[in-house]
Amino acid sequence: MRTDYCGNINSSYIGQTVTLCGWVNRSRDLGGVIFLDLRDREGVVQVVFDPDLVEVFNTANSLRNEFCVQLSGEVRARPSGQVNKDMSTGEIEMLGKSLTILNKAAPLPLDWNQENSEEQRLKYRYLDLRRPLMSDRLKFRAKVTSTVRSYLENDGFLDIETPILTKATPEGARDYLVPSRTHKGQFFALPQSPQLFKQLLMMSGMDKYYQIVKCFRDEDLRADRQPEFTQIDIETTFLDAGGVMAITEGLIRNLFQKMLSVDLGDFPSMTYADAMRRYGSDKPDLRNPLELTDIADLLKDVEFKVFSGPANDAKGRVAVIRVPGGAKLSRKQIDDYGKFVGIYGAKGLAWMKVNDIDAGMEGLQSPILKFLTEDVAKGILERSGAQSGDILLFGADNNTVVTEALGALRLKLGEDLDLLEGKWKPLWVVDFPMFEEFDGQFHALHHPFTAPRDMTPDELAANPAGALSNAYDMVLNGCELGGGSVRIHQQDMQAKVFSLLGISDEEAEVKFGFLLEALKFGAPPHAGLAFGLDRLVMLMTGATSIRDVMAFPKTNTAACPLTNAPGEANPEQLKELSIQTVIEKKTD
């Protein structure tokens, strides 16, 4: 039906007759000559209809936006002075000689000249995806997956599919369950990740596996989460953490170079402890120059209990953020930041303006200054690196509150005050704690198949709180691109980890018996990493939500306005599955 795409027509086609298909992007009558912008996936081309061709001209005059048409015409150079350098087809236009309306379009429910609600955009997603911005993102995503496949396959990786219907295993989120018709009362689970199967593939001798795979998690959503999402899943045999990091860093560097002509350079590495201490986050945005500085040792003897209390508490923390040029902040702005840190449990935000550092105490301005000796104030200024014109913002409470509150404040200040430096700042974060403890129970910080660093099972049991995992996260601009670890490949270590997590032998056998069995038969050392494809494409395209780089995403309530899913099931189907639904009636 066509000889080429609209966006491909350029000066090399001048003098040729071509046939195009697409949608009316815009039509306008300028003094008896109709100018039509025809759009398809690859771009827009201008078509001119002359009134001398009466039948074609009259048909063109009846066109409205989003009519689907086929047309033929001669490609010619645009008149001098009318070249549009912002369009790939801007040097040429077509003289329309035939025109067929393939399908008319009803009045559009979306207004392309204004912002539509996301609900409307998702309900009419097929129209929303016609927008060049959206179609370009999906084309970009397709090229990303193609580049990833090429890179990994050139490095000897095999693309192997793993099951979608599988067994429910605890990986940190609720499973989506699928009832079995042939096994009454029993359920499959949709995989949160291919974790156990990719480990089994390594035990099968596949050596290097990858998969671009759908994963499912029934969890509360936000801008960078969806109930179904896509991973670039990678697993290797006989490679340590450094080997996996080298391969995956090379993959991302290659991707940015090919897709964006960006050289990310070598990725620095930082321990989890340093990231939390300096930036208040395990995925710090290194474009932001602000850091947290600990000052508890300077404040143990001050009379201000807001500071001295946490300073003398083993679980407390007192830290400060130096904001260059921040002395210009108004009292209202400071108060607003105080309300902001309150979201994270902070009881307030102490501050100190450094108006003139050479003037000593006289050059400082702060409500807390009366509680500080000159030596203490001098120590704070020196350690924080304060200069004239700066402001110091303090956090004092238990370690978790201070770290989370100041970490979030650091990000907000960086955005509000336009402090970000550079466009891309990658980072490896390593040496995560093996476990986190709450309610008197250990929980795996990553997942229960992550190996500890340089510990025997007995050493792990003797000091689980101090154990570090052999895990690594790749971070870019404050977003976790992917995470991975060296896996446990010995049965006694896996059994010990399950025990520390409160998983009994009986429970372990029920949930992971097949894995424990496989570990008996010469399971090799193996390690891997998984990238979030949606988040990666979101960052690379500059989108603000992963929903804008997915073809048919769900809303924040995990619903699909386009298909009205989820919906009620047919009662006969439920009966066949031996399922009865119980819906609580609302009471007034």
mmCIF file of C-alpha atoms in Angstrom, residues 360-525:
data_model
loop_
_atom_site.group_PDB
_atom_site.id
_atom_site.type_symbol
_atom_site.label_atom_id
_atom_site.label_comp_id
_atom_site.label_asym_id
_atom_site.label_seq_id
_atom_site.Cartn_x
_atom_site.Cartn_y
_atom_site.Cartn_z
ATOM 1 C CA GLY A 360 33.723 34.510 64.518
ATOM 2 C CA MET A 361 30.546 34.159 66.592
ATOM 3 C CA GLU A 362 29.476 37.665 65.542
ATOM 4 C CA GLY A 363 29.316 36.508 61.937
ATOM 5 C CA LEU A 364 26.894 33.679 62.701
ATOM 6 C CA GLN A 365 23.099 33.831 62.897
ATOM 7 C CA SER A 366 21.068 31.045 64.522
ATOM 8 C CA PRO A 367 18.470 30.400 67.250
ATOM 9 C CA ILE A 368 20.762 27.692 68.685
ATOM 10 C CA LEU A 369 23.878 29.857 68.848
ATOM 11 C CA LYS A 370 23.305 30.601 72.550
ATOM 12 C CA PHE A 371 23.793 26.897 73.337
ATOM 13 C CA LEU A 372 27.150 26.621 71.580
ATOM 14 C CA THR A 373 30.562 27.651 72.832
ATOM 15 C CA GLU A 374 32.915 29.396 70.464
ATOM 16 C CA ASP A 375 35.080 26.271 70.232
ATOM 17 C CA VAL A 376 32.099 24.071 69.366
ATOM 18 C CA ALA A 377 30.867 26.522 66.713
ATOM 19 C CA LYS A 378 34.364 26.751 65.257
ATOM 20 C CA GLY A 379 34.614 22.953 65.142
ATOM 21 C CA ILE A 380 31.290 22.692 63.285
ATOM 22 C CA LEU A 381 32.369 25.320 60.750
ATOM 23 C CA GLU A 382 35.719 23.665 60.134
ATOM 24 C CA ARG A 383 34.355 20.148 59.778
ATOM 25 C CA SER A 384 31.506 21.169 57.492
ATOM 26 C CA GLY A 385 33.782 23.336 55.342
ATOM 27 C CA ALA A 386 31.448 26.309 55.771
ATOM 28 C CA GLN A 387 32.168 29.589 54.018
ATOM 29 C CA SER A 388 30.653 33.047 54.206
ATOM 30 C CA GLY A 389 27.192 33.076 52.669
ATOM 31 C CA ASP A 390 26.437 29.429 53.526
ATOM 32 C CA ILE A 391 23.739 27.935 55.717
ATOM 33 C CA LEU A 392 24.111 24.826 57.883
ATOM 34 C CA LEU A 393 21.048 22.606 58.391
ATOM 35 C CA PHE A 394 21.145 20.190 61.333
ATOM 36 C CA GLY A 395 19.535 16.830 62.068
ATOM 37 C CA ALA A 396 19.597 15.275 65.539
ATOM 38 C CA ASP A 397 17.659 12.131 66.469
ATOM 39 C CA ASN A 398 18.069 8.382 66.156
ATOM 40 C CA ASN A 399 20.263 7.289 63.279
ATOM 41 C CA THR A 400 17.422 6.178 61.016
ATOM 42 C CA VAL A 401 15.425 9.401 61.326
ATOM 43 C CA VAL A 402 18.428 11.668 60.765
ATOM 44 C CA THR A 403 19.732 9.649 57.825
ATOM 45 C CA GLU A 404 16.365 9.446 56.052
ATOM 46 C CA ALA A 405 15.335 13.044 56.804
ATOM 47 C CA LEU A 406 18.617 14.676 55.793
ATOM 48 C CA GLY A 407 18.989 12.325 52.834
ATOM 49 C CA ALA A 408 15.599 13.440 51.517
ATOM 50 C CA LEU A 409 16.335 17.086 52.353
ATOM 51 C CA ARG A 410 19.594 16.870 50.422
ATOM 52 C CA LEU A 411 17.702 15.811 47.297
ATOM 53 C CA LYS A 412 15.062 18.506 47.706
ATOM 54 C CA LEU A 413 17.667 21.224 48.210
ATOM 55 C CA GLY A 414 19.544 20.063 45.139
ATOM 56 C CA GLU A 415 16.402 20.335 43.042
ATOM 57 C CA ASP A 416 15.037 23.547 44.568
ATOM 58 C CA LEU A 417 18.343 25.419 44.409
ATOM 59 C CA ASP A 418 19.404 24.018 41.023
ATOM 60 C CA LEU A 419 22.600 22.508 42.409
ATOM 61 C CA LEU A 420 22.901 19.436 40.174
ATOM 62 C CA GLU A 421 26.226 19.152 38.369
ATOM 63 C CA GLY A 422 26.669 17.136 35.163
ATOM 64 C CA LYS A 423 24.067 15.071 33.341
ATOM 65 C CA TRP A 424 25.020 11.476 34.120
ATOM 66 C CA LYS A 425 26.680 10.188 37.305
ATOM 67 C CA PRO A 426 26.888 6.371 37.584
ATOM 68 C CA LEU A 427 27.963 4.503 40.710
ATOM 69 C CA TRP A 428 28.379 1.016 42.151
ATOM 70 C CA VAL A 429 27.185 0.548 45.734
ATOM 71 C CA VAL A 430 28.681 -2.531 47.429
ATOM 72 C CA ASP A 431 29.100 -4.195 50.833
ATOM 73 C CA PHE A 432 25.459 -4.127 51.867
ATOM 74 C CA PRO A 433 24.513 -5.620 55.227
ATOM 75 C CA MET A 434 23.491 -9.238 54.849
ATOM 76 C CA PHE A 435 20.423 -8.743 57.032
ATOM 77 C CA GLU A 436 18.239 -6.040 58.479
ATOM 78 C CA GLU A 437 16.611 -6.596 61.845
ATOM 79 C CA PHE A 438 13.201 -5.458 63.025
ATOM 80 C CA ASP A 439 10.623 -6.914 65.405
ATOM 81 C CA GLY A 440 13.361 -9.162 66.751
ATOM 82 C CA GLN A 441 13.709 -11.015 63.443
ATOM 83 C CA PHE A 442 16.369 -10.958 60.735
ATOM 84 C CA HIS A 443 15.249 -10.264 57.163
ATOM 85 C CA ALA A 444 17.310 -10.546 53.974
ATOM 86 C CA LEU A 445 18.257 -7.073 52.728
ATOM 87 C CA HIS A 446 18.257 -8.366 49.132
ATOM 88 C CA HIS A 447 16.891 -11.930 48.942
ATOM 89 C CA PRO A 448 17.619 -15.162 50.839
ATOM 90 C CA PHE A 449 19.816 -16.601 48.075
ATOM 91 C CA THR A 450 22.524 -13.927 48.373
ATOM 92 C CA ALA A 451 25.878 -15.169 49.642
ATOM 93 C CA PRO A 452 27.720 -13.478 52.519
ATOM 94 C CA ARG A 453 31.169 -12.048 51.939
ATOM 95 C CA ASP A 454 34.071 -14.209 53.106
ATOM 96 C CA MET A 455 32.232 -16.117 55.859
ATOM 97 C CA THR A 456 31.636 -19.759 56.673
ATOM 98 C CA PRO A 457 28.188 -20.886 57.845
ATOM 99 C CA ASP A 458 29.435 -21.014 61.434
ATOM 100 C CA GLU A 459 30.949 -17.523 61.236
ATOM 101 C CA LEU A 460 27.701 -16.207 59.790
ATOM 102 C CA ALA A 461 25.699 -17.777 62.609
ATOM 103 C CA ALA A 462 28.044 -16.266 65.194
ATOM 104 C CA ASN A 463 27.658 -12.692 63.894
ATOM 105 C CA PRO A 464 24.682 -12.293 61.550
ATOM 106 C CA ALA A 465 24.201 -8.611 62.431
ATOM 107 C CA GLY A 466 27.747 -7.799 61.303
ATOM 108 C CA ALA A 467 27.708 -9.869 58.108
ATOM 109 C CA LEU A 468 28.088 -8.187 54.723
ATOM 110 C CA SER A 469 26.463 -9.600 51.621
ATOM 111 C CA ASN A 470 28.348 -10.214 48.401
ATOM 112 C CA ALA A 471 25.918 -7.919 46.593
ATOM 113 C CA TYR A 472 26.190 -4.892 44.321
ATOM 114 C CA ASP A 473 23.771 -2.269 43.000
ATOM 115 C CA MET A 474 24.283 -0.088 39.929
ATOM 116 C CA VAL A 475 23.009 3.448 40.514
ATOM 117 C CA LEU A 476 22.557 6.267 38.006
ATOM 118 C CA ASN A 477 21.466 9.782 38.964
ATOM 119 C CA GLY A 478 19.950 8.566 42.212
ATOM 120 C CA CYS A 479 18.019 5.675 40.628
ATOM 121 C CA GLU A 480 18.842 2.020 41.094
ATOM 122 C CA LEU A 481 19.329 0.706 37.567
ATOM 123 C CA GLY A 482 19.936 -2.847 38.680
ATOM 124 C CA GLY A 483 21.054 -5.042 41.512
ATOM 125 C CA GLY A 484 22.693 -8.392 41.846
ATOM 126 C CA SER A 485 24.799 -10.658 43.979
ATOM 127 C CA VAL A 486 26.948 -13.730 44.201
ATOM 128 C CA ARG A 487 24.508 -16.545 44.976
ATOM 129 C CA ILE A 488 24.758 -19.222 47.634
ATOM 130 C CA HIS A 489 25.879 -22.412 45.907
ATOM 131 C CA GLN A 490 26.417 -24.704 48.906
ATOM 132 C CA GLN A 491 23.577 -26.428 50.743
ATOM 133 C CA ASP A 492 24.915 -25.904 54.268
ATOM 134 C CA MET A 493 25.221 -22.133 53.738
ATOM 135 C CA GLN A 494 21.724 -21.901 52.227
ATOM 136 C CA ALA A 495 20.289 -23.894 55.121
ATOM 137 C CA LYS A 496 22.045 -21.600 57.611
ATOM 138 C CA VAL A 497 20.653 -18.467 55.944
ATOM 139 C CA PHE A 498 17.141 -19.922 55.980
ATOM 140 C CA SER A 499 17.557 -20.714 59.667
ATOM 141 C CA LEU A 500 18.687 -17.166 60.500
ATOM 142 C CA LEU A 501 15.666 -15.830 58.614
ATOM 143 C CA GLY A 502 13.376 -17.925 60.792
ATOM 144 C CA ILE A 503 12.536 -20.391 58.008
ATOM 145 C CA SER A 504 12.241 -23.857 59.538
ATOM 146 C CA ASP A 505 13.578 -26.971 57.839
ATOM 147 C CA GLU A 506 9.998 -28.035 57.117
ATOM 148 C CA GLU A 507 9.081 -24.658 55.598
ATOM 149 C CA ALA A 508 12.303 -24.580 53.599
ATOM 150 C CA GLU A 509 11.548 -28.022 52.199
ATOM 151 C CA VAL A 510 8.018 -27.009 51.184
ATOM 152 C CA LYS A 511 9.029 -23.694 49.580
ATOM 153 C CA PHE A 512 12.549 -24.383 48.316
ATOM 154 C CA GLY A 513 12.980 -28.141 48.388
ATOM 155 C CA PHE A 514 13.822 -28.313 44.688
ATOM 156 C CA LEU A 515 16.587 -25.715 45.124
ATOM 157 C CA LEU A 516 18.063 -27.424 48.179
ATOM 158 C CA GLU A 517 18.001 -30.719 46.302
ATOM 159 C CA ALA A 518 19.781 -29.170 43.310
ATOM 160 C CA LEU A 519 22.529 -27.778 45.561
ATOM 161 C CA LYS A 520 23.541 -31.359 46.419
ATOM 162 C CA PHE A 521 24.707 -32.214 42.915
ATOM 163 C CA GLY A 522 27.826 -30.214 42.167
ATOM 164 C CA ALA A 523 26.219 -26.772 42.018
ATOM 165 C CA PRO A 524 28.852 -24.338 40.665
ATOM 166 C CA PRO A 525 29.636 -20.851 42.008
#
